[in-house]
Short mmCIF file of N, CA and C in Angstrom, two decimals:
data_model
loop_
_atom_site.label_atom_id
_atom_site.label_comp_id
_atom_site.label_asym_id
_atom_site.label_seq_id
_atom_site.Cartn_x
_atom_site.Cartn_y
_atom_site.Cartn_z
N UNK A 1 0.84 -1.18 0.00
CA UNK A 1 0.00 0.00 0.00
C UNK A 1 0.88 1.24 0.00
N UNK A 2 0.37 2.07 -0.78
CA UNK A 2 1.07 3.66 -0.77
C UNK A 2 0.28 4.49 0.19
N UNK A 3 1.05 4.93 0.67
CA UNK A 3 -0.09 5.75 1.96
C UNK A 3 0.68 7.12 1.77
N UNK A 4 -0.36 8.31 1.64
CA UNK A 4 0.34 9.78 1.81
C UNK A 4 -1.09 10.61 2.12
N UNK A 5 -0.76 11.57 2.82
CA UNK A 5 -1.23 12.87 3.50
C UNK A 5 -1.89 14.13 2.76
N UNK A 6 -2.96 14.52 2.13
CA UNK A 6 -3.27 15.67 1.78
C UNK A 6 -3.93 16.48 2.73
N UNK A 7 -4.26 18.10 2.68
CA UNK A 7 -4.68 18.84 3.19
C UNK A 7 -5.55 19.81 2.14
N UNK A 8 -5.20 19.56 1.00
CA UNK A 8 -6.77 20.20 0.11
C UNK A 8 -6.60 19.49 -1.28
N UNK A 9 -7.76 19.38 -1.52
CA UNK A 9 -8.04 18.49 -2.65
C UNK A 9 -6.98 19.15 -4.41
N UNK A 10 -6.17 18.26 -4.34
CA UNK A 10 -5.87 17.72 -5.56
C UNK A 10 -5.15 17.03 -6.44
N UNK A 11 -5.24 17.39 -7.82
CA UNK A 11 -5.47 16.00 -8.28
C UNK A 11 -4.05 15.35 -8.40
N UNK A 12 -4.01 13.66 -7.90
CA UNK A 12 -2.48 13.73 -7.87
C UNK A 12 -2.28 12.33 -9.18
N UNK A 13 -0.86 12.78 -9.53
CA UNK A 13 -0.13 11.40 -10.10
C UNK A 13 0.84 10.36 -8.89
N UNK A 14 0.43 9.31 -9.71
CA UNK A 14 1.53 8.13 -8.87
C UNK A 14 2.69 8.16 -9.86
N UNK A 15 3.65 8.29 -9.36
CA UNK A 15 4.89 7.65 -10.45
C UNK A 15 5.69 6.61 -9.47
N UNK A 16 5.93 5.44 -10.43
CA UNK A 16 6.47 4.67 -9.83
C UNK A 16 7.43 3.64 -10.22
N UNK A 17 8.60 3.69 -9.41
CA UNK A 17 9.66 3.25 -10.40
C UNK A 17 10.79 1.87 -9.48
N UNK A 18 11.63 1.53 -10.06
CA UNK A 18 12.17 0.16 -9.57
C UNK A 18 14.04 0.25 -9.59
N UNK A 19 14.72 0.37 -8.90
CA UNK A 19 16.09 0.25 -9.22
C UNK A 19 16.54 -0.93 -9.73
N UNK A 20 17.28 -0.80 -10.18
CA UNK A 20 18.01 -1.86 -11.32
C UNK A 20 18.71 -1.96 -12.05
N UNK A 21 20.29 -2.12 -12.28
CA UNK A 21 21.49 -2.34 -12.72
C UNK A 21 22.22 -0.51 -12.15
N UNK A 22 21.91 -0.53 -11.23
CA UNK A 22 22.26 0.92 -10.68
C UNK A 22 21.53 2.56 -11.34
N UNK A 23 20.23 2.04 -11.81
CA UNK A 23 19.42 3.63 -12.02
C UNK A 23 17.85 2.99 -11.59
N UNK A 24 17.28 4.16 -12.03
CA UNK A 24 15.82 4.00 -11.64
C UNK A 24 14.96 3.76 -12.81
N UNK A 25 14.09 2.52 -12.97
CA UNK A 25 13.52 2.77 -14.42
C UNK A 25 12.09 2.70 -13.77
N UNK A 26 11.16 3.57 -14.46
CA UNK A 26 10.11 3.70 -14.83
C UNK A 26 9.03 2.48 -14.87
N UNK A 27 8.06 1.96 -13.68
CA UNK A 27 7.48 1.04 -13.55
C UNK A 27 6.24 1.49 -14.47
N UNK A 28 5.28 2.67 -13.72
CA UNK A 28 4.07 3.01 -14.11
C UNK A 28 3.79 4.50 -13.84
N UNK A 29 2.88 5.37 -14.44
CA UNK A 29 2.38 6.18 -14.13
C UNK A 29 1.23 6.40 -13.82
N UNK A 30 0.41 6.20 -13.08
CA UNK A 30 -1.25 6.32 -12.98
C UNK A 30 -1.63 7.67 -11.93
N UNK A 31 -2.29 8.53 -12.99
CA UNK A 31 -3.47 9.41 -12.89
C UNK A 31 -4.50 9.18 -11.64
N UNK A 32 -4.37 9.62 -10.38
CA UNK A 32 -5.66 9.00 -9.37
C UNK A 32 -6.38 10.08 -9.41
N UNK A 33 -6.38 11.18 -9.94
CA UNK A 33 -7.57 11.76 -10.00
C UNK A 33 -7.33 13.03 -9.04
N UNK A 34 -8.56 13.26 -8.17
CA UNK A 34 -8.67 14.04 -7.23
C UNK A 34 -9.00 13.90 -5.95
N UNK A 35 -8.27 13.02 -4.69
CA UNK A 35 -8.57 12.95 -3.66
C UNK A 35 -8.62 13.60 -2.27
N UNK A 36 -9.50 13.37 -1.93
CA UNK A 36 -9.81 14.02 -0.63
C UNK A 36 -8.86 14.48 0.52
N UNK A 37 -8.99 15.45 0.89
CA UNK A 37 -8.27 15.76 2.07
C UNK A 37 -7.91 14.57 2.68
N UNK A 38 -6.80 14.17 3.77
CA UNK A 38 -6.71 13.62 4.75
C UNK A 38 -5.58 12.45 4.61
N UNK A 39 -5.55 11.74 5.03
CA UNK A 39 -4.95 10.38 4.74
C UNK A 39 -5.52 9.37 3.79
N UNK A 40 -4.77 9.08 2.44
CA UNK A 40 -5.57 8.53 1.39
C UNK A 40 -4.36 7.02 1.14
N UNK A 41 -4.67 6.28 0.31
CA UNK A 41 -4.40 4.79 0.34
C UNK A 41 -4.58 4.33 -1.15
N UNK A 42 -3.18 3.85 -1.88
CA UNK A 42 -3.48 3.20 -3.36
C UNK A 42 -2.83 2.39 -3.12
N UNK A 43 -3.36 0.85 -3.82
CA UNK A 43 -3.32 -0.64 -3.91
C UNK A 43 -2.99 -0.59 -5.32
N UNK A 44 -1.56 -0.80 -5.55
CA UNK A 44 -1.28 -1.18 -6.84
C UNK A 44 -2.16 -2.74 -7.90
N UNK A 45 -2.36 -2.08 -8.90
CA UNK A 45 -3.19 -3.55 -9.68
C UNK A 45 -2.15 -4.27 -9.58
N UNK A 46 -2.56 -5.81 -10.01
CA UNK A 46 -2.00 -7.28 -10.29
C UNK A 46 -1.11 -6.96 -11.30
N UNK A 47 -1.08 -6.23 -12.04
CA UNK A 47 -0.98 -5.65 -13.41
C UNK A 47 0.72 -5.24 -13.30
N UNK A 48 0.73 -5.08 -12.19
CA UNK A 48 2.15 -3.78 -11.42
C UNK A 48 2.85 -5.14 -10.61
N UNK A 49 3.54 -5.93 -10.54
CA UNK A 49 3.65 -6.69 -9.52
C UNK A 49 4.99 -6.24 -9.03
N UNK A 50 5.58 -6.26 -7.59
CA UNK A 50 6.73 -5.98 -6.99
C UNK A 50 7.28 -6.98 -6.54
N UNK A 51 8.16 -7.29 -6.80
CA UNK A 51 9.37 -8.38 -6.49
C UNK A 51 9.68 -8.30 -5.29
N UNK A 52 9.26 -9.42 -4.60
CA UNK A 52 10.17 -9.34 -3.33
C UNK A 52 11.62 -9.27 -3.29
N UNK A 53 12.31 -8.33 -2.16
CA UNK A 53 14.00 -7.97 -2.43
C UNK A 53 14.37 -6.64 -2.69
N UNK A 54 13.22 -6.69 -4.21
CA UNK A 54 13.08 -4.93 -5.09
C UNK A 54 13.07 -3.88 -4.30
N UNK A 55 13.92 -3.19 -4.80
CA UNK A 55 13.72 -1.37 -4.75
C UNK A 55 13.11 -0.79 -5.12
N UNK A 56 12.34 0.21 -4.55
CA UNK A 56 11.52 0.91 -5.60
C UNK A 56 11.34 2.02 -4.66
N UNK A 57 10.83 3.13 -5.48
CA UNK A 57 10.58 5.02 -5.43
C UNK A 57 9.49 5.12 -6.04
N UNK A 58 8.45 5.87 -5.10
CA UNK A 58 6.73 6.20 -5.73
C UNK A 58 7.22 8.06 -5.23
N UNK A 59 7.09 8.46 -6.40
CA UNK A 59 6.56 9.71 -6.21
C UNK A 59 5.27 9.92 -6.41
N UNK A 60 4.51 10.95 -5.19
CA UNK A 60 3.24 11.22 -5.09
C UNK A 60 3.45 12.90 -5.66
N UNK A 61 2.90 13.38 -7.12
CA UNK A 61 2.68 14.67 -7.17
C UNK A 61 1.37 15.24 -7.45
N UNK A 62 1.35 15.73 -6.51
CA UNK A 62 0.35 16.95 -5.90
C UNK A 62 0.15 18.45 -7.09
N UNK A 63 -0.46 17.83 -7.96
CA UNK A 63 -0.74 18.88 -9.02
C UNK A 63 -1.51 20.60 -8.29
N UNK A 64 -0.47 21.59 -8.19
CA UNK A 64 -1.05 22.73 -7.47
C UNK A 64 -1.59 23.23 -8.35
N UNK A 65 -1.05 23.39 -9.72
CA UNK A 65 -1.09 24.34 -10.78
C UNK A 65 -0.66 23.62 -12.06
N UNK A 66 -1.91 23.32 -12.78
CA UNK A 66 -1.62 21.93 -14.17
C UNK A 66 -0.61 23.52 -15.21
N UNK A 67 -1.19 24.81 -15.17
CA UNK A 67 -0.16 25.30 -15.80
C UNK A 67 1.32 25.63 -15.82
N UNK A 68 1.80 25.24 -14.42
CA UNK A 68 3.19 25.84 -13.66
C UNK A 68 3.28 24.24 -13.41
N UNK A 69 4.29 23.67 -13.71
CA UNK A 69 4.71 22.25 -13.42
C UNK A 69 5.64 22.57 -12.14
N UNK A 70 6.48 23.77 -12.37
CA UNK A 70 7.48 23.49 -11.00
C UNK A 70 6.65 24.15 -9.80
N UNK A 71 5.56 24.51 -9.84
CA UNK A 71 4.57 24.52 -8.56
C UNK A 71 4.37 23.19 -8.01
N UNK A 72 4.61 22.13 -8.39
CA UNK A 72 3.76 21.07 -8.04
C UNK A 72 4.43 20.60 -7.28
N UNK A 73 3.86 19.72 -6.03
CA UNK A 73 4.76 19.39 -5.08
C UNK A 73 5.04 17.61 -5.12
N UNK A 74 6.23 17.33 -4.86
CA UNK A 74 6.49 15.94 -4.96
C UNK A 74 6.72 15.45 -4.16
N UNK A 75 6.42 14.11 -3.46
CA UNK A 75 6.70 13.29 -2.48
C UNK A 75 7.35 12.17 -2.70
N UNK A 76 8.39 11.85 -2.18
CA UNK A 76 8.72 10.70 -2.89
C UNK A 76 10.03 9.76 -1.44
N UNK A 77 9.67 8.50 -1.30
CA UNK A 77 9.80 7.59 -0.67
C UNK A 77 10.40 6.03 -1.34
N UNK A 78 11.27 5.75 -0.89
CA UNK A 78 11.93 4.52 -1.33
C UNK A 78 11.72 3.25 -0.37
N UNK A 79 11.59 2.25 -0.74
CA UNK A 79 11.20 1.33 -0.12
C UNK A 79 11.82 -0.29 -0.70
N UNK A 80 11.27 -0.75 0.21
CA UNK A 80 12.32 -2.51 -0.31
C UNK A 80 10.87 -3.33 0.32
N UNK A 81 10.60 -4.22 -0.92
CA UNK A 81 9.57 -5.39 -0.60
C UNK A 81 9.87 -6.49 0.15
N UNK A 82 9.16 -7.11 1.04
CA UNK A 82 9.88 -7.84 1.47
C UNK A 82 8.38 -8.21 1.94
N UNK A 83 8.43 -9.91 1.94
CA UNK A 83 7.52 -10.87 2.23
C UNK A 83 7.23 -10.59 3.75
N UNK A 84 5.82 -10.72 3.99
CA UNK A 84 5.10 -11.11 5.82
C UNK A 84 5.81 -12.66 6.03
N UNK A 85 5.78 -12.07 7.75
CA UNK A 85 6.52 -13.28 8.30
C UNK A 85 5.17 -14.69 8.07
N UNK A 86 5.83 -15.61 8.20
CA UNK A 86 4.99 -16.82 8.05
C UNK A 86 3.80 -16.65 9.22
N UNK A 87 4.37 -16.46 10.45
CA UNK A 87 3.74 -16.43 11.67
C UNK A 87 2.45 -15.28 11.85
N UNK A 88 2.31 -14.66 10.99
CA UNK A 88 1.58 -12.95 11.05
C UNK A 88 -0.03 -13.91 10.78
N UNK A 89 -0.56 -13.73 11.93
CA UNK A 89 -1.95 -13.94 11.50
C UNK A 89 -3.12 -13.22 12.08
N UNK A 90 -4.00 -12.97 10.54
CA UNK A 90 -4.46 -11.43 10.54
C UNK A 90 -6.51 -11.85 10.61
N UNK A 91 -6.20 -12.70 10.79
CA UNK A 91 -8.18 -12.94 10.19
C UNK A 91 -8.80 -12.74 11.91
N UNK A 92 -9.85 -12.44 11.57
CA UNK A 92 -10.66 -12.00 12.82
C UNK A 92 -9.81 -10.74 13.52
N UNK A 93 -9.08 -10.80 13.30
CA UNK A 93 -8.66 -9.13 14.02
C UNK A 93 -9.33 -7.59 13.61
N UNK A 94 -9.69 -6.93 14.14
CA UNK A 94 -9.63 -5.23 13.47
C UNK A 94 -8.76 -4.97 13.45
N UNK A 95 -9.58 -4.03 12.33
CA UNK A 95 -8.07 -2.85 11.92
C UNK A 95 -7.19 -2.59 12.60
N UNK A 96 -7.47 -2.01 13.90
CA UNK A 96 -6.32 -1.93 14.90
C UNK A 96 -5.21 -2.55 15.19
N UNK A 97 -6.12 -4.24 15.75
CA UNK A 97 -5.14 -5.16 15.75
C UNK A 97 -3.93 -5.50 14.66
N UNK A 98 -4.88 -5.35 13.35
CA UNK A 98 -4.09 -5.65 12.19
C UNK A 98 -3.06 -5.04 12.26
N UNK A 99 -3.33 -3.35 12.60
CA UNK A 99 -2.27 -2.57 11.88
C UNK A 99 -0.84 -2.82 13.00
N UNK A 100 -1.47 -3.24 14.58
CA UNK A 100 -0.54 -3.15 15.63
C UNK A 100 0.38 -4.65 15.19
N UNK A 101 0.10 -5.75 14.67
CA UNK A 101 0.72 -7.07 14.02
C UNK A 101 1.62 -6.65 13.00
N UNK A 102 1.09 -5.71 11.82
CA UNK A 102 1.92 -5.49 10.76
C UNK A 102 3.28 -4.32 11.72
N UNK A 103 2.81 -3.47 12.30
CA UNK A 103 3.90 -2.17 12.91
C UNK A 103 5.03 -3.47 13.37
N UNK A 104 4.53 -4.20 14.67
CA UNK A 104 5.58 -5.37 14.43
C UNK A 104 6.56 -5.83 14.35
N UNK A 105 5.59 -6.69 13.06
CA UNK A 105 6.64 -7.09 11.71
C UNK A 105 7.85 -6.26 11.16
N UNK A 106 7.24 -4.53 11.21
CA UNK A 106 7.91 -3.89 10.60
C UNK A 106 7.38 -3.55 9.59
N UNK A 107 6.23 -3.85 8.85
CA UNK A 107 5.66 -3.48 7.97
C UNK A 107 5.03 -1.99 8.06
N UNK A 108 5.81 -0.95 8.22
CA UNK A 108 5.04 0.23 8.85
C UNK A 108 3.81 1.08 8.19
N UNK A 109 4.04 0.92 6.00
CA UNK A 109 3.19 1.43 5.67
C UNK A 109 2.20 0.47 5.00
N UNK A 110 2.03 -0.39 5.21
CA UNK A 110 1.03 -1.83 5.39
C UNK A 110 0.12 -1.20 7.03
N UNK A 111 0.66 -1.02 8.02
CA UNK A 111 0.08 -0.87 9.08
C UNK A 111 -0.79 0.35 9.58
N UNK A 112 -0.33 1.27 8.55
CA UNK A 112 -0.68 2.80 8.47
C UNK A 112 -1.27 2.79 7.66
N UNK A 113 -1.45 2.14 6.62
CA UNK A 113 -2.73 2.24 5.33
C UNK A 113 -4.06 1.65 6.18
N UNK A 114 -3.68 0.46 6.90
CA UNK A 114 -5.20 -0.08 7.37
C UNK A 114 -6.05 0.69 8.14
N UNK A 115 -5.05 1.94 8.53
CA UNK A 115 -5.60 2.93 9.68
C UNK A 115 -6.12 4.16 9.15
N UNK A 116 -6.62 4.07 7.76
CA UNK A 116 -7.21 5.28 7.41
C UNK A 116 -8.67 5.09 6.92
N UNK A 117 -9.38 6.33 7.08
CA UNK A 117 -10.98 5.98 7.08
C UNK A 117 -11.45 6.97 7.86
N UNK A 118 -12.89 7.23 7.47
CA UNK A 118 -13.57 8.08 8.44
C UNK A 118 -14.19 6.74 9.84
N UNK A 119 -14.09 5.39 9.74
CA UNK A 119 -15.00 4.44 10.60
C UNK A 119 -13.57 4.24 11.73
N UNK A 120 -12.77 4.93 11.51
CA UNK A 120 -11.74 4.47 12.39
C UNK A 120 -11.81 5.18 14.24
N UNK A 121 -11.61 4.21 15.38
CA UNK A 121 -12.22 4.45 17.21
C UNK A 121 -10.68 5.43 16.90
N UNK A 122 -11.09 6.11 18.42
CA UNK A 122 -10.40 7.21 18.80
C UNK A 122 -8.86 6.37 19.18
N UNK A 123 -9.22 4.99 19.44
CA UNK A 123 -7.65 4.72 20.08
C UNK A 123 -6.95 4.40 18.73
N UNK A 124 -7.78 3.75 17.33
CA UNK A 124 -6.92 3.72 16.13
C UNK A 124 -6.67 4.53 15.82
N UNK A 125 -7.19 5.81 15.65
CA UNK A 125 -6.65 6.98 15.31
C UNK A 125 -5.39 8.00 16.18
N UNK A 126 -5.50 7.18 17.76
CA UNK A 126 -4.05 7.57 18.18
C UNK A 126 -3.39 6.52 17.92
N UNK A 127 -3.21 5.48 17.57
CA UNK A 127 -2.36 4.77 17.41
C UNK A 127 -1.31 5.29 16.15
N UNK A 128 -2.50 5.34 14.97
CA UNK A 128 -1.50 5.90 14.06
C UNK A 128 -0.97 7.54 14.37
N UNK A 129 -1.32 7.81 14.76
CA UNK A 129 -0.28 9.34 14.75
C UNK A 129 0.94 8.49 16.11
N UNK A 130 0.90 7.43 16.69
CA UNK A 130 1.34 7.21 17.47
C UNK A 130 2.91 6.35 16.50
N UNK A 131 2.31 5.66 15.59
CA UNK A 131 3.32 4.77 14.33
C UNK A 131 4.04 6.44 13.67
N UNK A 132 3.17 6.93 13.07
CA UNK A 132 3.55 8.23 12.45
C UNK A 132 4.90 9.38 12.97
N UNK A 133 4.80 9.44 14.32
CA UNK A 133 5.55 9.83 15.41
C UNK A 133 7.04 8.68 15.45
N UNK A 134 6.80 7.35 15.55
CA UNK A 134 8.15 6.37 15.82
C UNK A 134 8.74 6.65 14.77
N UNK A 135 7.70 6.82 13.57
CA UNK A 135 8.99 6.39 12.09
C UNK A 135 9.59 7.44 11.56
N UNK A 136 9.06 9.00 12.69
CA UNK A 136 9.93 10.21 12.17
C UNK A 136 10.49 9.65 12.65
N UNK A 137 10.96 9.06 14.12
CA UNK A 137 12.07 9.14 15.02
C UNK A 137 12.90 8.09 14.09
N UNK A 138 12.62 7.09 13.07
CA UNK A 138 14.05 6.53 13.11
C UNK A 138 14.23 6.91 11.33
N UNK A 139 13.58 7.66 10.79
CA UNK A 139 13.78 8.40 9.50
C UNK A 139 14.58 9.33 8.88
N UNK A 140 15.28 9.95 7.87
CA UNK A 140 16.15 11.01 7.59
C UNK A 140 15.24 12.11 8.21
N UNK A 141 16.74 12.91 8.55
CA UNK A 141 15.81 14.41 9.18
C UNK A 141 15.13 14.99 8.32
N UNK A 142 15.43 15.29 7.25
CA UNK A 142 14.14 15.88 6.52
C UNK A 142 12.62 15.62 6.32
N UNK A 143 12.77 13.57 6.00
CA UNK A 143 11.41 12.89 6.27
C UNK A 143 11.18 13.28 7.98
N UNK A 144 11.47 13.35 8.81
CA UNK A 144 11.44 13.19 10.29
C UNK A 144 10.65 14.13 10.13
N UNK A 145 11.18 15.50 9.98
CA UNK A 145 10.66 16.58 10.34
C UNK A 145 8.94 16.90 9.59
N UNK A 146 9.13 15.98 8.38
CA UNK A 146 7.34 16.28 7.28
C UNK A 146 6.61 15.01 8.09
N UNK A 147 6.89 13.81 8.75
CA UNK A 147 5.82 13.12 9.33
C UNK A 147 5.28 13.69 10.55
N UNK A 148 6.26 14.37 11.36
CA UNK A 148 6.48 14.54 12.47
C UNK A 148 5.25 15.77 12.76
N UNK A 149 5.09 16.80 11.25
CA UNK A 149 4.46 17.68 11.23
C UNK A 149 2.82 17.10 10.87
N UNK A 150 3.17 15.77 10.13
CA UNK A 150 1.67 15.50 9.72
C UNK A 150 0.78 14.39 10.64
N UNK A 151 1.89 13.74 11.63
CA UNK A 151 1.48 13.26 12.88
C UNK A 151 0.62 14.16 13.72
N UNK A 152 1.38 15.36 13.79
CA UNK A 152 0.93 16.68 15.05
C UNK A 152 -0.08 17.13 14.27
N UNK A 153 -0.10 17.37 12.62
CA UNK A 153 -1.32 17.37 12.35
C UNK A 153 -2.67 17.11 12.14
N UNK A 154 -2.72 15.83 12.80
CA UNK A 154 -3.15 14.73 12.28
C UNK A 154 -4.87 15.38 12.81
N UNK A 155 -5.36 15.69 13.62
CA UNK A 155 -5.86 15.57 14.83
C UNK A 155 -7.14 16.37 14.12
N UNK A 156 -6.52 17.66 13.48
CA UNK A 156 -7.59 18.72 12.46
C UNK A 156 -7.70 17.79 11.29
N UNK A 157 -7.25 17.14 10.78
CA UNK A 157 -7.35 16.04 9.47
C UNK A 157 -8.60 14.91 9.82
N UNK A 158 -8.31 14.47 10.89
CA UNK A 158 -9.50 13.33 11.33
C UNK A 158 -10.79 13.99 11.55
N UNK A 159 -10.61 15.37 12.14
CA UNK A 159 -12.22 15.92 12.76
C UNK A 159 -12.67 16.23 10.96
N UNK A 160 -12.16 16.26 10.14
CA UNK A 160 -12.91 16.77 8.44
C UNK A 160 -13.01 15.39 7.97
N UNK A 161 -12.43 14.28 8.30
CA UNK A 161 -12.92 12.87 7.56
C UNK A 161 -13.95 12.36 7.42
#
């Protein structure tokens, strides 16, 4: 799951790409449209598959201004796939539980995607600003400092969901 943060509606691209023989090539580009404020969630199709092991970089851009391209803001996060432990078992649990099994594992944005929604209890919704908060702490300072802000923000984001 891709999990990222808006605060006013618009429309964003996924770009998404794979390292390999030492550069970055170009997986997919998909158009999501225009989503809602808040904490939002894309499930790559079957279509896209990721290699366990693989590298890969999703930039999320945040179209401000379709006429000014260098207005637009980019997000972008690298990550390594890597298989659930054998032992992870998820049926009959809530969301909560789920997401507190995957944090874990280590699976942090597996665990933070399950936690978004307007149906989500007051303790899932501290939980994740609670995940949101650990993974500034062990993140580059620059990421540190943008979760850290959208953790603390979190709070005006949930009361508009």
């Amino acid at each position: 799951h891709l999990v990222h943060c808006l605060y006013h509606p618009y429309d964003i691209q996924l770009q998404l790409y794979e390292y390999t023989d030492d550069h970055w090539v170009s997986l997919t580009e998909v158009e999501l449209g225009s989503n809602p404020p808040g904490y939002n969630s894309y499930t790559l199709p079957e279509s896209t598959p990721l290699t366990v092991g693989g590298l890969y970089r999703w930039n999320i851009v945040m179209v401000c201004d379709p006429a000014r391209p260098s207005r637009n803001r980019v997000d972008i996060a690298e990550f390594e796939v890597v298989s659930p432990p054998d032992n992870l078992e998820l049926s009959g649990d809530t969301a909560l539980t789920q997401a507190q099994k995957y944090a874990a594992a280590g699976l942090w944005y597996d665990a933070i995607a399950l936690l978004i929604g307007p149906q989500l209890t007051p303790d899932a919704i501290s939980y994740r600003e609670t995940l949101l908060l650990s993974l500034a702490d062990i993140e580059l300072p620059e990421l540190s400092e943008q979760l850290q802000f959208i953790a603390n923000d979190a709070s005006s984001i949930t009361a508009e969901e």
